[in-house]
Tab-separated table of N, CA and C in Angstrom:
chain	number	residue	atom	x	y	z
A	1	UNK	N	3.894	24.159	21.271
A	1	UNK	CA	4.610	22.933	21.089
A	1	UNK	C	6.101	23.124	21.339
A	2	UNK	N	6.448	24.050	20.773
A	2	UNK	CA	7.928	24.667	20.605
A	2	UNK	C	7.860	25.122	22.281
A	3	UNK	N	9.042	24.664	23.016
A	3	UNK	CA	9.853	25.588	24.446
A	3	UNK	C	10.320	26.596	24.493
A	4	UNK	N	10.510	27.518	24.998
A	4	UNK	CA	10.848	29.264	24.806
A	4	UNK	C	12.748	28.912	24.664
A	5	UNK	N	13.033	27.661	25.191
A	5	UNK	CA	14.144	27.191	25.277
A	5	UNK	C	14.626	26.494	24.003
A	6	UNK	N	13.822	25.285	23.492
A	6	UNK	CA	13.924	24.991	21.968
A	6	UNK	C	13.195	26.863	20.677
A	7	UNK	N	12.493	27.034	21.058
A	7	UNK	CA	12.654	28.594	20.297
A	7	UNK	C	13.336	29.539	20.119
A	8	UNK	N	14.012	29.671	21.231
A	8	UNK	CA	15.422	30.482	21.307
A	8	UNK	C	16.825	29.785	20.267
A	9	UNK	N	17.112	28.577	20.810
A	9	UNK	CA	17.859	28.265	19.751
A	9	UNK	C	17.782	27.976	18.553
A	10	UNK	N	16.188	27.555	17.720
A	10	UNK	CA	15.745	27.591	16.450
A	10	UNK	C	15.698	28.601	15.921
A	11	UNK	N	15.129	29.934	16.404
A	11	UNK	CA	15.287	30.810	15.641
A	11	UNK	C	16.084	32.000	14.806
A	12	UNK	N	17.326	31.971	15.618
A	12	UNK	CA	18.374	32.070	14.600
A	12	UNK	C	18.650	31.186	13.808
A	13	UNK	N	18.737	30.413	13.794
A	13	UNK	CA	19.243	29.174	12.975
A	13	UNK	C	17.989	29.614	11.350
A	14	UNK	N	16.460	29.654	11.599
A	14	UNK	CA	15.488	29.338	10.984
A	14	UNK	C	15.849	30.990	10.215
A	15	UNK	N	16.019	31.921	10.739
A	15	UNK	CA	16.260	33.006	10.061
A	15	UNK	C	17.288	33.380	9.022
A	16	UNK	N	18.039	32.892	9.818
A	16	UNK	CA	19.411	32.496	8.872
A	16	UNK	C	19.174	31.888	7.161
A	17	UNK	N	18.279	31.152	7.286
A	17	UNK	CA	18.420	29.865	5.785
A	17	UNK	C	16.774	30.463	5.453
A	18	UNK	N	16.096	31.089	6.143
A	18	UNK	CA	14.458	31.073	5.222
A	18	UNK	C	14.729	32.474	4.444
A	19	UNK	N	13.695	32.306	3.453
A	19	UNK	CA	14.033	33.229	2.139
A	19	UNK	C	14.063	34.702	2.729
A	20	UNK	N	14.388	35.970	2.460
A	20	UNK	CA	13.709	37.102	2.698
A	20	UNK	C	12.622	37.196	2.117
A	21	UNK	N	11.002	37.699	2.349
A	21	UNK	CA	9.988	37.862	1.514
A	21	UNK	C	10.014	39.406	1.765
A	22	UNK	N	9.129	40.355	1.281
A	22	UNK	CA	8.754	41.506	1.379
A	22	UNK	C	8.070	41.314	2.544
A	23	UNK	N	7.248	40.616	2.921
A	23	UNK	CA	6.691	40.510	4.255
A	23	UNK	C	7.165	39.018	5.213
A	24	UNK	N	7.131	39.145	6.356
A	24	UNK	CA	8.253	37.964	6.923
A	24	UNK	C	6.677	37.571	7.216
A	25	UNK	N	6.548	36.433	7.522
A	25	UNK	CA	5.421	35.172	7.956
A	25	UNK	C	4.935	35.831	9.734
A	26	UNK	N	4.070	35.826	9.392
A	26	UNK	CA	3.761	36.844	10.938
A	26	UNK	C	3.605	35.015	12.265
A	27	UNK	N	3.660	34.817	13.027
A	27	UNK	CA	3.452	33.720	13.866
A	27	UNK	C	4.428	32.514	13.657
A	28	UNK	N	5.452	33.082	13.254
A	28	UNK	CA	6.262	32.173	12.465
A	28	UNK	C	6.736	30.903	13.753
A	29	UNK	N	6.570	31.285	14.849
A	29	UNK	CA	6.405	30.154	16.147
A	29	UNK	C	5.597	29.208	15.982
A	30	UNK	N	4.611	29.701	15.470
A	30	UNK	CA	3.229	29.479	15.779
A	30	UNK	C	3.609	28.243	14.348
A	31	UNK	N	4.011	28.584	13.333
A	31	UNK	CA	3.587	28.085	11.721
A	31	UNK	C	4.773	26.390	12.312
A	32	UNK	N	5.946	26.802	12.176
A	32	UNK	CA	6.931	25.641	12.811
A	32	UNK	C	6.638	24.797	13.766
A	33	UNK	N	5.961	25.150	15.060
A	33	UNK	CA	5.252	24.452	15.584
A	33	UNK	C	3.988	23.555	15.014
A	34	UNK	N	3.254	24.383	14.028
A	34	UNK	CA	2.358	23.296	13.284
A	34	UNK	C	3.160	22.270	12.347
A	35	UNK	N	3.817	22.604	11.736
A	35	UNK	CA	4.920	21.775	10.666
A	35	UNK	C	5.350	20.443	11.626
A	36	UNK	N	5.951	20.850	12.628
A	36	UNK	CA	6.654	20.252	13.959
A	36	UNK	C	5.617	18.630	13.962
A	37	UNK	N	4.444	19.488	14.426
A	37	UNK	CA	3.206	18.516	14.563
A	37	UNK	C	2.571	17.538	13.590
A	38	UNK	N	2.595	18.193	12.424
A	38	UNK	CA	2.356	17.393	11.404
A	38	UNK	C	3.018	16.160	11.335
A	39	UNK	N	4.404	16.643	11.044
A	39	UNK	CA	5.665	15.509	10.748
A	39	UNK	C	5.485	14.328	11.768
A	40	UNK	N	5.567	14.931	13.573
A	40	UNK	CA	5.629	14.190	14.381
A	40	UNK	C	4.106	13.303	14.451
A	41	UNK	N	3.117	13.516	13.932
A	41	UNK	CA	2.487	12.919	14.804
A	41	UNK	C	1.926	12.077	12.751
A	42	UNK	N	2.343	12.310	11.553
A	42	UNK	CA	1.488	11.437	10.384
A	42	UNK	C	0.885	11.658	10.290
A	43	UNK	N	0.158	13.173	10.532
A	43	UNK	CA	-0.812	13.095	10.105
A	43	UNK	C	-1.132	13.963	9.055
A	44	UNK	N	-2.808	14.083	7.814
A	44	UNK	CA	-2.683	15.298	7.251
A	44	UNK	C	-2.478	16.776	7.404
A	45	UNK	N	-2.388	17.455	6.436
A	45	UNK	CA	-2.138	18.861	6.899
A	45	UNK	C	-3.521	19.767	7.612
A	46	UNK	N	-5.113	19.186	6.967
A	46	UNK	CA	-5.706	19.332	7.948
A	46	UNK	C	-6.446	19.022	8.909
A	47	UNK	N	-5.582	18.181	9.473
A	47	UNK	CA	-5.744	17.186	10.846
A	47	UNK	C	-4.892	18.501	12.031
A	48	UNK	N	-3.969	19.635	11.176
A	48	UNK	CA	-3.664	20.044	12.503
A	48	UNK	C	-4.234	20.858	13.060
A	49	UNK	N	-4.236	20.835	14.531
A	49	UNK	CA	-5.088	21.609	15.905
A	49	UNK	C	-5.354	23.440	15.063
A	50	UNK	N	-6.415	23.928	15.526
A	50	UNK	CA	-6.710	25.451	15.670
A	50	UNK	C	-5.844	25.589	16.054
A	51	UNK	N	-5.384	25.757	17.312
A	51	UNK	CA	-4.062	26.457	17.951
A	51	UNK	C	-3.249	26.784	17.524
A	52	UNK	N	-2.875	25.853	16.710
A	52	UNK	CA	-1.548	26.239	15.799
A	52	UNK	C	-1.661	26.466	14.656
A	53	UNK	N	-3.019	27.671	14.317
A	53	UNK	CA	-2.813	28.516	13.135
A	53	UNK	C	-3.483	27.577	12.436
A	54	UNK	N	-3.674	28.275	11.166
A	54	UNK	CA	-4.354	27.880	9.853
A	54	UNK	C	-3.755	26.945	8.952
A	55	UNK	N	-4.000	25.371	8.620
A	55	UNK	CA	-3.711	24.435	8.490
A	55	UNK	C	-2.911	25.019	7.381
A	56	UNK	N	-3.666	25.291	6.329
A	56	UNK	CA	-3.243	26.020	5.064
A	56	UNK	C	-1.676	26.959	4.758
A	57	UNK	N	-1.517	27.598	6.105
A	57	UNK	CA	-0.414	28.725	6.122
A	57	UNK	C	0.923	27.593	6.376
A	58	UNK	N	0.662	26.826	6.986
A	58	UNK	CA	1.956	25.858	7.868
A	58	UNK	C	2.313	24.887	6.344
A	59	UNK	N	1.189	24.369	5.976
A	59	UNK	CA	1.775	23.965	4.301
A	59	UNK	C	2.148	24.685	3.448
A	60	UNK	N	1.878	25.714	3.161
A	60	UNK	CA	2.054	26.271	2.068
A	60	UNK	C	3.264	26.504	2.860
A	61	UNK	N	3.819	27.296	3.688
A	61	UNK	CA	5.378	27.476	4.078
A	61	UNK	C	6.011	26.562	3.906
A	62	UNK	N	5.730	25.371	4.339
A	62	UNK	CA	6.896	23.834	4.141
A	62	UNK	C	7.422	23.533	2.956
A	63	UNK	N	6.015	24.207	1.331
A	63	UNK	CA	6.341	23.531	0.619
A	63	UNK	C	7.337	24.311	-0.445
A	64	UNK	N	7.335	25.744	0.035
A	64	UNK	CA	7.944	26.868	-0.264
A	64	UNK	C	9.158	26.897	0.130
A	65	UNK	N	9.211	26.251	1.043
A	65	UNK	CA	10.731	26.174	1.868
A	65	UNK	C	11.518	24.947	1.309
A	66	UNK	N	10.328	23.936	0.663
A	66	UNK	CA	10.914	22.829	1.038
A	66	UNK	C	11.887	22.937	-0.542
A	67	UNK	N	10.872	23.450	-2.080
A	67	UNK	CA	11.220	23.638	-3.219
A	67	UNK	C	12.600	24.697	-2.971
A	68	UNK	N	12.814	25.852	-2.167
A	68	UNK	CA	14.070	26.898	-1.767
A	68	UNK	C	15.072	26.264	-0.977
A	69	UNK	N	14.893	24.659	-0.739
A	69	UNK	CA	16.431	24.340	0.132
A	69	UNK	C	16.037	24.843	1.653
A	70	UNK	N	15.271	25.293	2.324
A	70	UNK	CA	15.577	26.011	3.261
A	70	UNK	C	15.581	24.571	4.620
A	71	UNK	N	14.764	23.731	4.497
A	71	UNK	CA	15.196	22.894	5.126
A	71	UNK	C	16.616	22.102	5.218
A	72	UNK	N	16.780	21.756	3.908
A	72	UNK	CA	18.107	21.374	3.847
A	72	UNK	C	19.505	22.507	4.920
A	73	UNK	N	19.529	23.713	4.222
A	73	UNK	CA	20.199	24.563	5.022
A	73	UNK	C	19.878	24.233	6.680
A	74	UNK	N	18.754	24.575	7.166
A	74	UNK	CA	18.290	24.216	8.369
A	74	UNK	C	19.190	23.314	9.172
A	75	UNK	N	19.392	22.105	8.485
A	75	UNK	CA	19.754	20.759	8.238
A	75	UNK	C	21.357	20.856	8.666
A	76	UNK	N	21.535	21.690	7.553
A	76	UNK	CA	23.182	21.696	7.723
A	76	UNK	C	23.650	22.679	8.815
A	77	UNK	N	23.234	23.571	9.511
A	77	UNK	CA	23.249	24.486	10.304
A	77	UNK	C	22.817	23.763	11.869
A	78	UNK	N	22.215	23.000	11.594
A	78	UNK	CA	21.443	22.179	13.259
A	78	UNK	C	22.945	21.420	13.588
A	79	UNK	N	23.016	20.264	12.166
A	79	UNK	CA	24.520	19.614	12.687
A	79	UNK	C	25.826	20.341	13.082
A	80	UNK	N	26.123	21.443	12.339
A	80	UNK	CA	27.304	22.482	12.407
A	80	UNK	C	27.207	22.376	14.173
A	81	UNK	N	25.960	22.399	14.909
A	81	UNK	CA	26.419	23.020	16.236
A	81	UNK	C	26.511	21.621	16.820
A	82	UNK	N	26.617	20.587	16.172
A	82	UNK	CA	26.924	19.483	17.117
A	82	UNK	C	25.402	18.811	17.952
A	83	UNK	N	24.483	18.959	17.240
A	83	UNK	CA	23.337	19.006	17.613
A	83	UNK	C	22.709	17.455	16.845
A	84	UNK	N	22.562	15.915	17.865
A	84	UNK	CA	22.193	14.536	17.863
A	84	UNK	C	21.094	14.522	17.179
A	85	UNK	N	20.864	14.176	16.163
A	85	UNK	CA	19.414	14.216	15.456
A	85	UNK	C	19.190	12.654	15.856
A	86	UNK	N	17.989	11.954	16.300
A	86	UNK	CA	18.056	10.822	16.340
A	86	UNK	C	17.710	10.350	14.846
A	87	UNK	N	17.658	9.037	14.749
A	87	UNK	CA	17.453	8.457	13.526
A	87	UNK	C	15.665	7.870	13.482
A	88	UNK	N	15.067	7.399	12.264
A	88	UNK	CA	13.688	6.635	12.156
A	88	UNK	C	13.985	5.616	10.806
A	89	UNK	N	13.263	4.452	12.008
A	89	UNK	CA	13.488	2.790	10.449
A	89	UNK	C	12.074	3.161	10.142
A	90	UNK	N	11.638	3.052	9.315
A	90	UNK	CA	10.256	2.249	8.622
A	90	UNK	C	10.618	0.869	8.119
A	91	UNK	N	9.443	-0.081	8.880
A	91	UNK	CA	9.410	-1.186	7.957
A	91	UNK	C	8.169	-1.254	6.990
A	92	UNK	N	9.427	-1.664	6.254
A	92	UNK	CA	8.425	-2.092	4.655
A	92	UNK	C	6.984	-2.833	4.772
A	93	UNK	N	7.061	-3.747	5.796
A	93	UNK	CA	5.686	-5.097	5.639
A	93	UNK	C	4.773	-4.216	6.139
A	94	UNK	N	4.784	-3.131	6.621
A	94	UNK	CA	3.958	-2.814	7.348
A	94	UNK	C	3.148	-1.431	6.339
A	95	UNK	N	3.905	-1.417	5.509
A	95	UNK	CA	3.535	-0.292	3.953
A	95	UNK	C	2.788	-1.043	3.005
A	96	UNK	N	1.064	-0.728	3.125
A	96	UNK	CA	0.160	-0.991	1.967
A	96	UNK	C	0.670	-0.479	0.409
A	97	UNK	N	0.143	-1.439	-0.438
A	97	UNK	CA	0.158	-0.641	-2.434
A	97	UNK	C	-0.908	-0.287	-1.789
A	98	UNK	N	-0.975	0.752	-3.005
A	98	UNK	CA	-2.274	1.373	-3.223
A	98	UNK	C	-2.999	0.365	-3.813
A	99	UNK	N	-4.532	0.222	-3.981
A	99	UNK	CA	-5.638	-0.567	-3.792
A	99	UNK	C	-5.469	-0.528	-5.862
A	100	UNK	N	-5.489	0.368	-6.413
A	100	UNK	CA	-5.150	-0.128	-7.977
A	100	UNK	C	-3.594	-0.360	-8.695
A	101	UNK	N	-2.927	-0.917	-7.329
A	101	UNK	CA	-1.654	-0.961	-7.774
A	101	UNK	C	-1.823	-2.645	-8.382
A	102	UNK	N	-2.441	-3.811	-7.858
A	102	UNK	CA	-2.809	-4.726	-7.708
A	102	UNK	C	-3.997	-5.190	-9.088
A	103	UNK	N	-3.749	-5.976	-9.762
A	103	UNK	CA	-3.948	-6.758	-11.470
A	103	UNK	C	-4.089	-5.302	-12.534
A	104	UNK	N	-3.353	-4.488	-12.389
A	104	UNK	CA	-2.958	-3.553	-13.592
A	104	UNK	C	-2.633	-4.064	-14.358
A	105	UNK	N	-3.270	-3.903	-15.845
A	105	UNK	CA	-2.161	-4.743	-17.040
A	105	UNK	C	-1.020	-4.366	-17.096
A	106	UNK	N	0.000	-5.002	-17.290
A	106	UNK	CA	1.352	-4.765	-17.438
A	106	UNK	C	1.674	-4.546	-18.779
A	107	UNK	N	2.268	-3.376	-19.191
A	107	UNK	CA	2.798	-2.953	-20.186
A	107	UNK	C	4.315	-2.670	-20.410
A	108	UNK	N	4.789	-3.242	-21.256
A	108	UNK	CA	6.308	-2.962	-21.722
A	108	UNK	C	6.625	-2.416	-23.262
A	109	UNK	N	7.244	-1.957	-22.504
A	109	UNK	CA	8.165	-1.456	-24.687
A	109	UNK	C	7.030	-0.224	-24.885
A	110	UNK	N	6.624	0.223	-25.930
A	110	UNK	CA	5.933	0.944	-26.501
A	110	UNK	C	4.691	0.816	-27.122
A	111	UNK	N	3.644	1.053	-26.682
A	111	UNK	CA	2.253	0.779	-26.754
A	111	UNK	C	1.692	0.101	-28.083
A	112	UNK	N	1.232	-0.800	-28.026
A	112	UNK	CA	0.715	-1.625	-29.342
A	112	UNK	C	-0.358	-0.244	-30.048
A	113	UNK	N	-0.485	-1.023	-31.316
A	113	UNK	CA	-1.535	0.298	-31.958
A	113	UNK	C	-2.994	-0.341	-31.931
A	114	UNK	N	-3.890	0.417	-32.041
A	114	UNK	CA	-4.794	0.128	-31.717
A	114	UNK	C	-5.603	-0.582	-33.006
A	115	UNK	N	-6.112	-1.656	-33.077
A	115	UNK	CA	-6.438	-2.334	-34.390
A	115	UNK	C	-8.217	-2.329	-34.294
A	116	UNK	N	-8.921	-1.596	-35.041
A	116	UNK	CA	-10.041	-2.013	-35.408
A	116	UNK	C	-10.645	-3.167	-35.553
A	117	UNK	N	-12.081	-3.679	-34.606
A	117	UNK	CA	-12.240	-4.971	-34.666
A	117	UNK	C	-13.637	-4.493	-35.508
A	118	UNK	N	-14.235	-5.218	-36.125
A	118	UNK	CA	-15.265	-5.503	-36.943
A	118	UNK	C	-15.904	-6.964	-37.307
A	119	UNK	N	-17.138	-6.684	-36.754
A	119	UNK	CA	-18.016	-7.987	-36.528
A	119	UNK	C	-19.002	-8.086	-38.255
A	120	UNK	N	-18.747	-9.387	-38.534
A	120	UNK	CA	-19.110	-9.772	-39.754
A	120	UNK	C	-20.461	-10.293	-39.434
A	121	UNK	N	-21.591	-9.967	-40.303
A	121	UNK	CA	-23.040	-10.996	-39.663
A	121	UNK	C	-23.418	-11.440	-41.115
A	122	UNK	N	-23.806	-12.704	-41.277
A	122	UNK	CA	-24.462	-13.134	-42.052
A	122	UNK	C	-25.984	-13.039	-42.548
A	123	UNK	N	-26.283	-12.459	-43.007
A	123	UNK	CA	-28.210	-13.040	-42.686
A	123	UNK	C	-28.048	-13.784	-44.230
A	124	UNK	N	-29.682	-14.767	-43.958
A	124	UNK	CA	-29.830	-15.777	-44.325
A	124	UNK	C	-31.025	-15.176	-45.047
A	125	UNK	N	-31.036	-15.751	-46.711
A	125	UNK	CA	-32.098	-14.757	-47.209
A	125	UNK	C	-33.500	-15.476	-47.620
């Protein structure tokens, strides 16, 4: 997915801001390029292609990176070189609730207590 041309200039940049581990991420082309794909194309994490590695490895890095700042850094290091990020709108009308977001009882303040009901029967003797 990644160009030997977009790889060259990401990967200093990506080395720079990702954590040191005792062991560095072996395919780490390979893992960014799946991340890459994910983002770009909406879809789940395992919706992405064989090719690009084990669905599992490309998340678990994002989310490791994502809790360590390392994107952010990323972030600030892409702009430093003067580098056009384009922009993305989402429109709202086009964003479903979730399916039990819709006649939830509505609750305010602090939960009523729960009152024992008890049914009285008469019999007739």
């Amino acid at each position: 997915m990644l160009s030997d041309a977009q790889w060259g200039e990401l990967e200093p940049l990506i080395e720079a801001c990702r954590p040191k581990a005792k062991t560095p991420p072996k395919e780490l082309r390979r893992t960014i390029s799946a991340i890459l794909w994910r983002h770009q194309n909406g879809a789940k994490w395992r919706a992405i292609p064989e090719e690009l590695g084990p669905w599992w490895q490309a998340a678990q890095i994002f989310i490791r990176w994502a809790r360590a700042g390392v994107w952010e850094r990323l972030l600030d290091r892409v702009q430093e070189r003067g580098v056009a990020l384009g922009m993305v709108f989402l429109d709202g009308s086009n964003v479903r609730a979730h399916q039990k977001a819709a006649g939830a009882a509505k609750t305010y303040g602090p939960p009523r207590p729960q009152v024992a009901r008890i049914r009285w029967s008469v019999q007739s003797a």
